[in-house]
Short mmCIF file of C-alpha atoms in Angstrom, two decimals:
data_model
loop_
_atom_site.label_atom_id
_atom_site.label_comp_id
_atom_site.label_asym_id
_atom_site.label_seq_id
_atom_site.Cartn_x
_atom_site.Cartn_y
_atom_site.Cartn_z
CA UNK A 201 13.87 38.91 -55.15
CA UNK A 202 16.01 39.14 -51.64
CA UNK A 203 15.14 41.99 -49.83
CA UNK A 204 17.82 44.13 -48.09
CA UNK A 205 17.32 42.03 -44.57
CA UNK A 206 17.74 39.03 -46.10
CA UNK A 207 20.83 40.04 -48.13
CA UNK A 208 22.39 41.26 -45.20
CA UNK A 209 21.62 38.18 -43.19
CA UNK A 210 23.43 36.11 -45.42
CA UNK A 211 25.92 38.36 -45.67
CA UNK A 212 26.66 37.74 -42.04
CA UNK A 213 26.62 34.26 -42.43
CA UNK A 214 29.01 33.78 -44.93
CA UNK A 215 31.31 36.39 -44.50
CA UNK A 216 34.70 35.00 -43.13
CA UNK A 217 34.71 39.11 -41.65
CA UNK A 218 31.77 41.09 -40.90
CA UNK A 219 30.66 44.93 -39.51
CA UNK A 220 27.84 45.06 -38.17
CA UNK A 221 25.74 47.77 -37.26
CA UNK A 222 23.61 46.95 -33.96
CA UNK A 223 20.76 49.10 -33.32
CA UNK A 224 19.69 49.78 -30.13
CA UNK A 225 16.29 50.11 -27.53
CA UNK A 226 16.49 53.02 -25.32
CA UNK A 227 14.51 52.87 -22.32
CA UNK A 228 14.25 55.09 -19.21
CA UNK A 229 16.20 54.37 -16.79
CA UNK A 230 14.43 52.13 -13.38
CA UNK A 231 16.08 54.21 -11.23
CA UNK A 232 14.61 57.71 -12.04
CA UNK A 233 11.25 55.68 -12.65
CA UNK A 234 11.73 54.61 -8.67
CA UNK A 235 12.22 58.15 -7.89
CA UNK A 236 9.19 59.86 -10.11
CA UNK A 237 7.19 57.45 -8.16
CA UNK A 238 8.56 57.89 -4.60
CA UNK A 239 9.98 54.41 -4.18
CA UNK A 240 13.58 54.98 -4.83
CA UNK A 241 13.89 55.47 -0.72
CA UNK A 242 13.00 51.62 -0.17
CA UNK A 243 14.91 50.27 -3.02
CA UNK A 244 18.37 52.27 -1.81
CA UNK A 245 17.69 50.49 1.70
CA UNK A 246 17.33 47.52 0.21
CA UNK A 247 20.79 47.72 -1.65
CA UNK A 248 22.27 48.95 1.41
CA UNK A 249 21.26 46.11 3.26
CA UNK A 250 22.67 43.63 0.76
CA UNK A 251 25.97 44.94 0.58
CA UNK A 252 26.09 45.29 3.96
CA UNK A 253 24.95 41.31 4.62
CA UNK A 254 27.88 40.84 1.99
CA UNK A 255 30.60 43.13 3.48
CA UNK A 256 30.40 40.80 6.99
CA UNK A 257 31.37 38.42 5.47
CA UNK A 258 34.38 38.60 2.43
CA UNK A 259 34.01 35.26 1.67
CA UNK A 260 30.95 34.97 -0.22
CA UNK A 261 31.60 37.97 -2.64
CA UNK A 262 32.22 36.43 -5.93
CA UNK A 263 32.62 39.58 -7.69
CA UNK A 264 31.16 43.31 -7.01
CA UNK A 265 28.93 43.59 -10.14
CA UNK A 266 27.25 46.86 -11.77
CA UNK A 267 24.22 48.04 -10.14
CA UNK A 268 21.75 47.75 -13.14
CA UNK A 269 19.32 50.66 -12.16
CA UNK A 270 21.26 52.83 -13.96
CA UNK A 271 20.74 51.41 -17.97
CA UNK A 272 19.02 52.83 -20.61
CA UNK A 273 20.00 51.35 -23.74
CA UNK A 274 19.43 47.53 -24.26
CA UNK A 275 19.72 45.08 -27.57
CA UNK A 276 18.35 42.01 -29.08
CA UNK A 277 20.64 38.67 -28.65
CA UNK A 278 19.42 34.95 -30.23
CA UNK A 279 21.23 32.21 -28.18
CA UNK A 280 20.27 28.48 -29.59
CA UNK A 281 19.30 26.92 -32.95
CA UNK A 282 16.89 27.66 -33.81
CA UNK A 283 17.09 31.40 -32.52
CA UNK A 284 15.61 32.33 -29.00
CA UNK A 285 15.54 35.91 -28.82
CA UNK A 286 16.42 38.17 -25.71
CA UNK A 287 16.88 41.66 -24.93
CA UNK A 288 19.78 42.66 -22.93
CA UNK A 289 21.96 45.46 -21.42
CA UNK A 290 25.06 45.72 -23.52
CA UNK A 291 27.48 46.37 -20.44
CA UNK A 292 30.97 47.16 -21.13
CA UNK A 293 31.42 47.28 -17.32
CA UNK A 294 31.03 43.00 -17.11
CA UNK A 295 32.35 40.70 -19.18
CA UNK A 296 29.51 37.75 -18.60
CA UNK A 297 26.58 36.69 -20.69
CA UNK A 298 23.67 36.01 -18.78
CA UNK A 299 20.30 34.64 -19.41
CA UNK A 300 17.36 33.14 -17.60
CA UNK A 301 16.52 29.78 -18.29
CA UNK A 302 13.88 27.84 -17.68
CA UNK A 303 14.22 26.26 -13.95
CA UNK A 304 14.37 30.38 -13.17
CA UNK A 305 10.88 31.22 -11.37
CA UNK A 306 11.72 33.70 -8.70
CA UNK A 307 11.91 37.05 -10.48
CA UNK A 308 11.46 35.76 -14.21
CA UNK A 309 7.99 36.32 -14.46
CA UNK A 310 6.94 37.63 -17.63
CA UNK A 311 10.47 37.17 -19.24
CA UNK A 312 11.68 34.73 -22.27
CA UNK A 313 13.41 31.32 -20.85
CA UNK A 314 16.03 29.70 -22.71
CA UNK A 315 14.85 26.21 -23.24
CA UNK A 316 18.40 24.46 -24.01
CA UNK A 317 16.68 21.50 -24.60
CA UNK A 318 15.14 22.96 -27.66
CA UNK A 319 19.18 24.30 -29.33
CA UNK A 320 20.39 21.33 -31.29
CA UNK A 321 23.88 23.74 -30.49
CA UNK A 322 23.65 23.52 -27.06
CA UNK A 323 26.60 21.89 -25.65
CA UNK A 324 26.26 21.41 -21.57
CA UNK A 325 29.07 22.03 -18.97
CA UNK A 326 27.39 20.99 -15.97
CA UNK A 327 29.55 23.25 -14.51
CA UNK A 328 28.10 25.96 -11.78
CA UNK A 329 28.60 29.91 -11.71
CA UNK A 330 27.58 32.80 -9.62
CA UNK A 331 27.59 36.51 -10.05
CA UNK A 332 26.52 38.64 -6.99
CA UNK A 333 24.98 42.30 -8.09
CA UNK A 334 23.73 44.91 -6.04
CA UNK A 335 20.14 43.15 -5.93
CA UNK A 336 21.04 39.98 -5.65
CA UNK A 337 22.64 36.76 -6.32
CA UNK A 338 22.05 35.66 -9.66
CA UNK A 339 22.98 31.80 -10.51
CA UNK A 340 22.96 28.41 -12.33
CA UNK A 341 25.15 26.58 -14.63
CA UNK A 342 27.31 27.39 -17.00
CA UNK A 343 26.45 26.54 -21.10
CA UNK A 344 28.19 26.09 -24.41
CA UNK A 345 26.08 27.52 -27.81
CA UNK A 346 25.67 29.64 -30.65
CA UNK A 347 25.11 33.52 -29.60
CA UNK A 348 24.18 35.73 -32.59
CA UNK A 349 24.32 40.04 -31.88
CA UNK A 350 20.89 40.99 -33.01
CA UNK A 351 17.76 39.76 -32.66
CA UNK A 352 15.83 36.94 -35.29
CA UNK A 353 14.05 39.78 -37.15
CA UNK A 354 17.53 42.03 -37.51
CA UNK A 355 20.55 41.59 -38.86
CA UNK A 356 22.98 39.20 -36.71
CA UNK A 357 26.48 38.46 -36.03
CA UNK A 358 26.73 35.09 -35.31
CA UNK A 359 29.23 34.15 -32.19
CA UNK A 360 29.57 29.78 -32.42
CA UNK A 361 30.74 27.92 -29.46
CA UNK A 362 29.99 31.21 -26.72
CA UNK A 363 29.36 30.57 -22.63
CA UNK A 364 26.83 31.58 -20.91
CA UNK A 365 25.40 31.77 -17.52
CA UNK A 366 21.69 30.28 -17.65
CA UNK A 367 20.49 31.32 -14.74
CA UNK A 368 17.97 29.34 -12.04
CA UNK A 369 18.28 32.56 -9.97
CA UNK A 370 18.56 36.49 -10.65
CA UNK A 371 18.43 39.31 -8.31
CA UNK A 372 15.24 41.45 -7.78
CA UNK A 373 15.83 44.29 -10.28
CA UNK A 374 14.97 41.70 -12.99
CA UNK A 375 11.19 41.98 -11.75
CA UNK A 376 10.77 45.66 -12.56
CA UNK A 377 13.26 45.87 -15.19
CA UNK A 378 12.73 44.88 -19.31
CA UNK A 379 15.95 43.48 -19.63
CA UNK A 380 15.72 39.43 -19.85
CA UNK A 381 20.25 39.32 -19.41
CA UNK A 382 23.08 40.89 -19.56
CA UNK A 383 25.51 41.31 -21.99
CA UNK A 384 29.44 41.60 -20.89
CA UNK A 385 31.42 43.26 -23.42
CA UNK A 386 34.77 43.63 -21.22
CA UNK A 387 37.80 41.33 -21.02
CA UNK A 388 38.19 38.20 -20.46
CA UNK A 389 39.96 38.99 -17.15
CA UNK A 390 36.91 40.50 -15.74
CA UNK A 391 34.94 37.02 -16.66
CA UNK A 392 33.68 35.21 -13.88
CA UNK A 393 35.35 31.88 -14.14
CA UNK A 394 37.68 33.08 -16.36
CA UNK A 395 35.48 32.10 -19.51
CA UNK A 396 35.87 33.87 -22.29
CA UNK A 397 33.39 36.40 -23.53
CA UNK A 398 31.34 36.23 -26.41
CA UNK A 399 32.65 39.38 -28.25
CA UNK A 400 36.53 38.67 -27.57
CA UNK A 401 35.47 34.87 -28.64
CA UNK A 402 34.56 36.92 -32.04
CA UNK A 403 37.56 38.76 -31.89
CA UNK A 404 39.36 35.34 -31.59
CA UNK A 405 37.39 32.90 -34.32
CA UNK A 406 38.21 36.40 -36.84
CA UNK A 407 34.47 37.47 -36.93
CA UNK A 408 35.26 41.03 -37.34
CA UNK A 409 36.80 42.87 -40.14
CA UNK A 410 38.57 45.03 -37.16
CA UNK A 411 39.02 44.04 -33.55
CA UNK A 412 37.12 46.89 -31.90
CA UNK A 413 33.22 47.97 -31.67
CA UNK A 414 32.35 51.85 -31.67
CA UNK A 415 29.34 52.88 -29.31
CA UNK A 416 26.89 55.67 -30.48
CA UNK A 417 24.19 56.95 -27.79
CA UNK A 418 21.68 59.19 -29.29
CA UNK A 419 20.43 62.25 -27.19
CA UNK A 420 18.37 61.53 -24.39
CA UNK A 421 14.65 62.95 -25.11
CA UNK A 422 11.92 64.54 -22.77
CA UNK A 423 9.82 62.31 -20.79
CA UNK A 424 7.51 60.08 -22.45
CA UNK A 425 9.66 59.98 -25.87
CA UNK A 426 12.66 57.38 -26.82
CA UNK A 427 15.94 57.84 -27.55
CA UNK A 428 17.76 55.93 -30.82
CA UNK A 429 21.80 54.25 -30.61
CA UNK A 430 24.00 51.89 -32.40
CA UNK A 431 26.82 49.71 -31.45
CA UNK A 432 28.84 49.42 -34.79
CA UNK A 433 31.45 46.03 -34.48
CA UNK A 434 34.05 45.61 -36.07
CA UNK A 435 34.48 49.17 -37.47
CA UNK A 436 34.31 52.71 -36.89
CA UNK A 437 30.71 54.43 -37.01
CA UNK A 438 30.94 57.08 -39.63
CA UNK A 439 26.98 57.81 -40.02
CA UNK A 440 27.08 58.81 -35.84
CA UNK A 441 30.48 60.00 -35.69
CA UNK A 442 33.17 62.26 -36.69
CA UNK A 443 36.63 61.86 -36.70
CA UNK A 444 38.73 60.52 -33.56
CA UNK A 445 39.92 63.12 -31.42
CA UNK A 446 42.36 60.73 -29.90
CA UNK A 447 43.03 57.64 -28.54
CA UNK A 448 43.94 56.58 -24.93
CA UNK A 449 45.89 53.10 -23.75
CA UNK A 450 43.93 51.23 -21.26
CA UNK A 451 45.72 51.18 -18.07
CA UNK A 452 44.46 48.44 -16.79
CA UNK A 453 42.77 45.92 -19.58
CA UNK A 454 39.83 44.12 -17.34
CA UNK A 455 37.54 47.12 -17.89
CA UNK A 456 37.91 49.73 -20.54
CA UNK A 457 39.83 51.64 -17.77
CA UNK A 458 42.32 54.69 -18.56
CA UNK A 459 43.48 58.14 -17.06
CA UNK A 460 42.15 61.27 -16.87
CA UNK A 461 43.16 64.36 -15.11
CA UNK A 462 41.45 68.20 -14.90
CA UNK A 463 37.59 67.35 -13.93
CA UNK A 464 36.54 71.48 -13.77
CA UNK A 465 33.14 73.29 -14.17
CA UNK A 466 33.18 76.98 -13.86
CA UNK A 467 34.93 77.69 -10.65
CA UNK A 468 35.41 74.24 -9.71
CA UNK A 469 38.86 72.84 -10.74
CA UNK A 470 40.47 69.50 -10.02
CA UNK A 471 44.13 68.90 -10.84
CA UNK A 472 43.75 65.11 -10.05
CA UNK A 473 44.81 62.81 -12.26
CA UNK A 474 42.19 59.65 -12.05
CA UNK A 475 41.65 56.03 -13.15
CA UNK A 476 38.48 55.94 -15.01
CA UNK A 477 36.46 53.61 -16.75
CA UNK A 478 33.49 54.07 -19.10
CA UNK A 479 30.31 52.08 -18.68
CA UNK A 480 27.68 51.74 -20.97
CA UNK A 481 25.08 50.41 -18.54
CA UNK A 482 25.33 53.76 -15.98
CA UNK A 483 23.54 56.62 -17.54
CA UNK A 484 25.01 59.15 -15.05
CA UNK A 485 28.95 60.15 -14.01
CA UNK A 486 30.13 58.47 -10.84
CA UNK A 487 33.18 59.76 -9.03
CA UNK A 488 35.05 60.57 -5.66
CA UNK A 489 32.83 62.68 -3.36
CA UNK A 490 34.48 65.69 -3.21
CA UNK A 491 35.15 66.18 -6.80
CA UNK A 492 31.27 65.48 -7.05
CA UNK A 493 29.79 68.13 -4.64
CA UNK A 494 32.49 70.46 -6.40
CA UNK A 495 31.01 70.12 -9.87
CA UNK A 496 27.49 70.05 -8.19
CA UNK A 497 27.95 73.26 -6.83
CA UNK A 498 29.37 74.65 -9.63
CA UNK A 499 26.51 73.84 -11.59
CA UNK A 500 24.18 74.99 -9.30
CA UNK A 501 22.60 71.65 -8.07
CA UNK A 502 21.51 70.53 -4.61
CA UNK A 503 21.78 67.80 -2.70
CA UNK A 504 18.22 65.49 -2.20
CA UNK A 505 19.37 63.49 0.80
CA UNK A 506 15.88 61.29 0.62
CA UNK A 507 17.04 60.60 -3.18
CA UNK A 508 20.64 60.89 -2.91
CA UNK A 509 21.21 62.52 -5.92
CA UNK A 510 21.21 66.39 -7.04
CA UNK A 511 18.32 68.33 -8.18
CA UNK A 512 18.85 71.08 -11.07
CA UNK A 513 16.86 73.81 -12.20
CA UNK A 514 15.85 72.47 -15.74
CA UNK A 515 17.21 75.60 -17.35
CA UNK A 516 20.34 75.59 -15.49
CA UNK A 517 23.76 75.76 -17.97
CA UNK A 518 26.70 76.60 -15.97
CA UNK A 519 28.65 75.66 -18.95
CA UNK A 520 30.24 72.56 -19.52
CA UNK A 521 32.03 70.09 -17.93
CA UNK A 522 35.64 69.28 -19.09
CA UNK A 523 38.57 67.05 -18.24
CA UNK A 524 41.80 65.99 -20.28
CA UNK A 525 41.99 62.63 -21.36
CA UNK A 526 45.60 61.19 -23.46
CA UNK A 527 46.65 65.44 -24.54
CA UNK A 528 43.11 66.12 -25.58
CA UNK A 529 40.69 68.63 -23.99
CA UNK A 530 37.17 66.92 -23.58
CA UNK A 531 33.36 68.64 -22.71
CA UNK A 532 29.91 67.11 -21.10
CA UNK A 533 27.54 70.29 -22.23
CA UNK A 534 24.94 70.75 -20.16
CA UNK A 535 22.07 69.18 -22.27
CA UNK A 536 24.19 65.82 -21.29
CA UNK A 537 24.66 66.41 -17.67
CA UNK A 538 21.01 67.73 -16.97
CA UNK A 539 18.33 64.63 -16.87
CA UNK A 540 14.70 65.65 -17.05
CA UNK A 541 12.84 63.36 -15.10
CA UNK A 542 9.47 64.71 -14.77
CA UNK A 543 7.74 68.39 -16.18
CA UNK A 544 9.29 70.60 -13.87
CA UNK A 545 12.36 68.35 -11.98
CA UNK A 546 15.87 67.87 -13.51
CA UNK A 547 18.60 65.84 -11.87
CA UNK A 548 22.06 66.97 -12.13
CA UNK A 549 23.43 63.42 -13.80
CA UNK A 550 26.12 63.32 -11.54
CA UNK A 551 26.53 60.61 -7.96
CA UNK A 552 29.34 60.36 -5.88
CA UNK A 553 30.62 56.65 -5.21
CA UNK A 554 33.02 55.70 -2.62
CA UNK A 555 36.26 53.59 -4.27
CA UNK A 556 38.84 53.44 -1.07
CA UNK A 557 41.60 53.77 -3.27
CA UNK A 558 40.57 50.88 -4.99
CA UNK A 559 39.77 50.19 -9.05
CA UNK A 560 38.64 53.37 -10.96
CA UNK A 561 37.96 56.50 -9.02
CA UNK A 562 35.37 57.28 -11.96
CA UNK A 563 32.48 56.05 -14.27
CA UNK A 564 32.05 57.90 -17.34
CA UNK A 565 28.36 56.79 -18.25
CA UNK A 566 25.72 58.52 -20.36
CA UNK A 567 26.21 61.97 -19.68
CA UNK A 568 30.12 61.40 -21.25
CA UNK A 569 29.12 58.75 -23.88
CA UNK A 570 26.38 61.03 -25.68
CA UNK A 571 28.45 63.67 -26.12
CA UNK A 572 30.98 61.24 -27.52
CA UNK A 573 31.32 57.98 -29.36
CA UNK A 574 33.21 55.70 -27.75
CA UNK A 575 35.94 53.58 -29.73
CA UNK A 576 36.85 50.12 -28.09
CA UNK A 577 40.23 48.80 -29.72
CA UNK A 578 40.46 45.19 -28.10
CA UNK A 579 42.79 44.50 -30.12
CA UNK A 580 45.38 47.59 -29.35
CA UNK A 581 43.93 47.87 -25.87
CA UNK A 582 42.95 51.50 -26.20
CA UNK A 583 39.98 53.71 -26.55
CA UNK A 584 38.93 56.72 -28.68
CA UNK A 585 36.50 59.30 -28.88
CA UNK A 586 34.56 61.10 -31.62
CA UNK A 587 32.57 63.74 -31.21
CA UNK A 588 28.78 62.21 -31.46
CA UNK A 589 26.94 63.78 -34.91
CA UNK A 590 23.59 64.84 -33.74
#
């Protein structure tokens, strides 16, 4: 008799139209493990110094890539046939898949290769890509294969004919970090190369029973205890979700990127209206300096300037904080927006980033997308929220 994995599984593979229900691995994230363990300092010098080699000269930047510090939740990929398994960040802030293959020796120590000489699905491009992140250049060629969402012992949504980067060379953070790739789950306008993604290339061969994927971050735990999520595709969660409050058009359909106007925490009020973008691989809010400090101060948080970020008092709840987003009124309580990163230390989950006027002012990351499932319609170019069940 089948069990349920195994009716599922071939459910997935021989459904013309599938949902699937993607279950996630929370861990913590590297940076507030750099900073428990006083080495956060040296790793925000190092950053500075790359950007600053790149900024001198324009010419090399191939594109200005997430930071991946910041993650917490990852997933398990197959690429190949047979299946070689992988776990990834799911990043709705790129749009590139991205795995280390086997001429990769410089920061792939201890991670899974992809062998593409062992896919009889692997088609080869010969063709060469780069990606520059915030530690590092990460590059190699450019492949053709089968991608399946979930891992070899889960069930999968199979992706046929999908690029991907294999990469020769990553950047640093790959040493200290679990991940072995990254997942892009944006536009194909954000693709490097232009090559089309492997979710809209599901949205495209008809995959899905419904062009969108619904993300569901469970509530961040103590120190020293895990954290559950799901990314649903293809439908609506209704086990993690309520209804949708509303939905929002993208203004600008690269990233998931929209408006929103009215950041305020107890005396602190912004009338702003901002471009904003959510971003599954940043577990804090990013925004414009001032409007930072303003809800740091409002929520009684201080400024670590070894750190750069804001320390909280662990109890602190200054209320929540809200914003306006397409008509409807919006809340990050404080259980969100305070991260406990040791016994006795909080961080107010909240870091200013400097955007010159250009791309979106804000990131929505964790803080936002606990307290609210997200709702990506690719196919109406819009997103929703629902208020998160737990």
């Amino acid at each position: 008799m089948m069990g349920l994995t195994s009716i599922l599984l071939l459910l997935v593979a021989t459904s013309t139209a599938a949902v699937l229900e993607h279950q996630l691995v929370w861990k913590e994230s590297q940076m507030i493990q750099l900073i428990r363990n006083g080495e956060y300092p040296a790793y925000l010098d190092f950053r500075d110094r790359m950007v600053s080699a790149r900024s001198s000269n324009l010419a090399t930047v191939v594109q200005s890539a997430t930071d991946y510090v910041y993650y917490e939740y990852m997933g398990n990929i197959t690429v190949g046939t047979p299946d070689q398994n992988f776990i990834v960040v799911l990043d709705t802030g790129s749009a590139n898949l991205l795995i280390p293959g086997t001429n990769c020796t410089t920061y792939c120590e201890k991670k899974r290769l992809f062998n593409e000489k062992e896919s009889n699905t692997y088609i080869a491009t010969n063709k060469p890509w780069q990606i520059k992140y915030a530690s590092g250049d990460a590059y190699g060629t450019l492949g053709i294969d089968t991608v399946k969402i979930g891992g070899s012992f889960e069930p999968q949504l199979a992706i046929p004919n999908s690029y991907l980067g294999v990469a020769d060379t990553v950047g640093s953070d790959f040493k200290w970090s679990p991940k072995e790739g990254i997942f892009g789950l944006a536009f194909t306008a954000l693709a490097v190369d232009n090559i089309t993604p492997p979710l809209i290339n599901a949205i495209n061969l008809g995959l899905l029973d419904q062009p969108i994927f619904t993300t569901w971050f469970g509530q961040r735990g103590a120190p020293g205890t895990s954290a559950s999520g799901a990314f649903t595709y293809g439908a609506l969660d209704k086990n993690h979700c309520g209804p949708v409050i509303g939905y929002v058009p993208l203004t600008n359909a690269r990233h998931y990127q929209f408006q929103a106007t009215g950041f305020s925490l107890g005396s602190y009020v912004s009338t702003t209206t901002y471009e904003v973008i959510t971003d599954t691989a940043t577990s804090f809010l990013c925004g414009p300096q001032a409007a930072i400090d303003g809800l740091a101060k409002a929520a009684g948080a201080t400024w670590d300037r070894t750190n750069q970020v804001f320390n909280i008092p662990c109890n602190a709840d200054a209320g929540p904080i809200k914003m306006k987003i397409g008509g409807f009124n919006y809340v990050i309580r404080a259980n969100n927006y305070i991260l406990q990163i040791d016994t006795n230390s909080c961080l107010f989950a909240a870091i200013p980033q400097s955007y010159a006027g250009f791309g979106p002012a804000w990131i929505l990351g964790g803080p936002f997308m606990r307290q609210y499932c997200n709702v990506h319609d690719i196919g109406q170019k819009r997103v929703g929220f629902a208020l998160s069940l737990q």
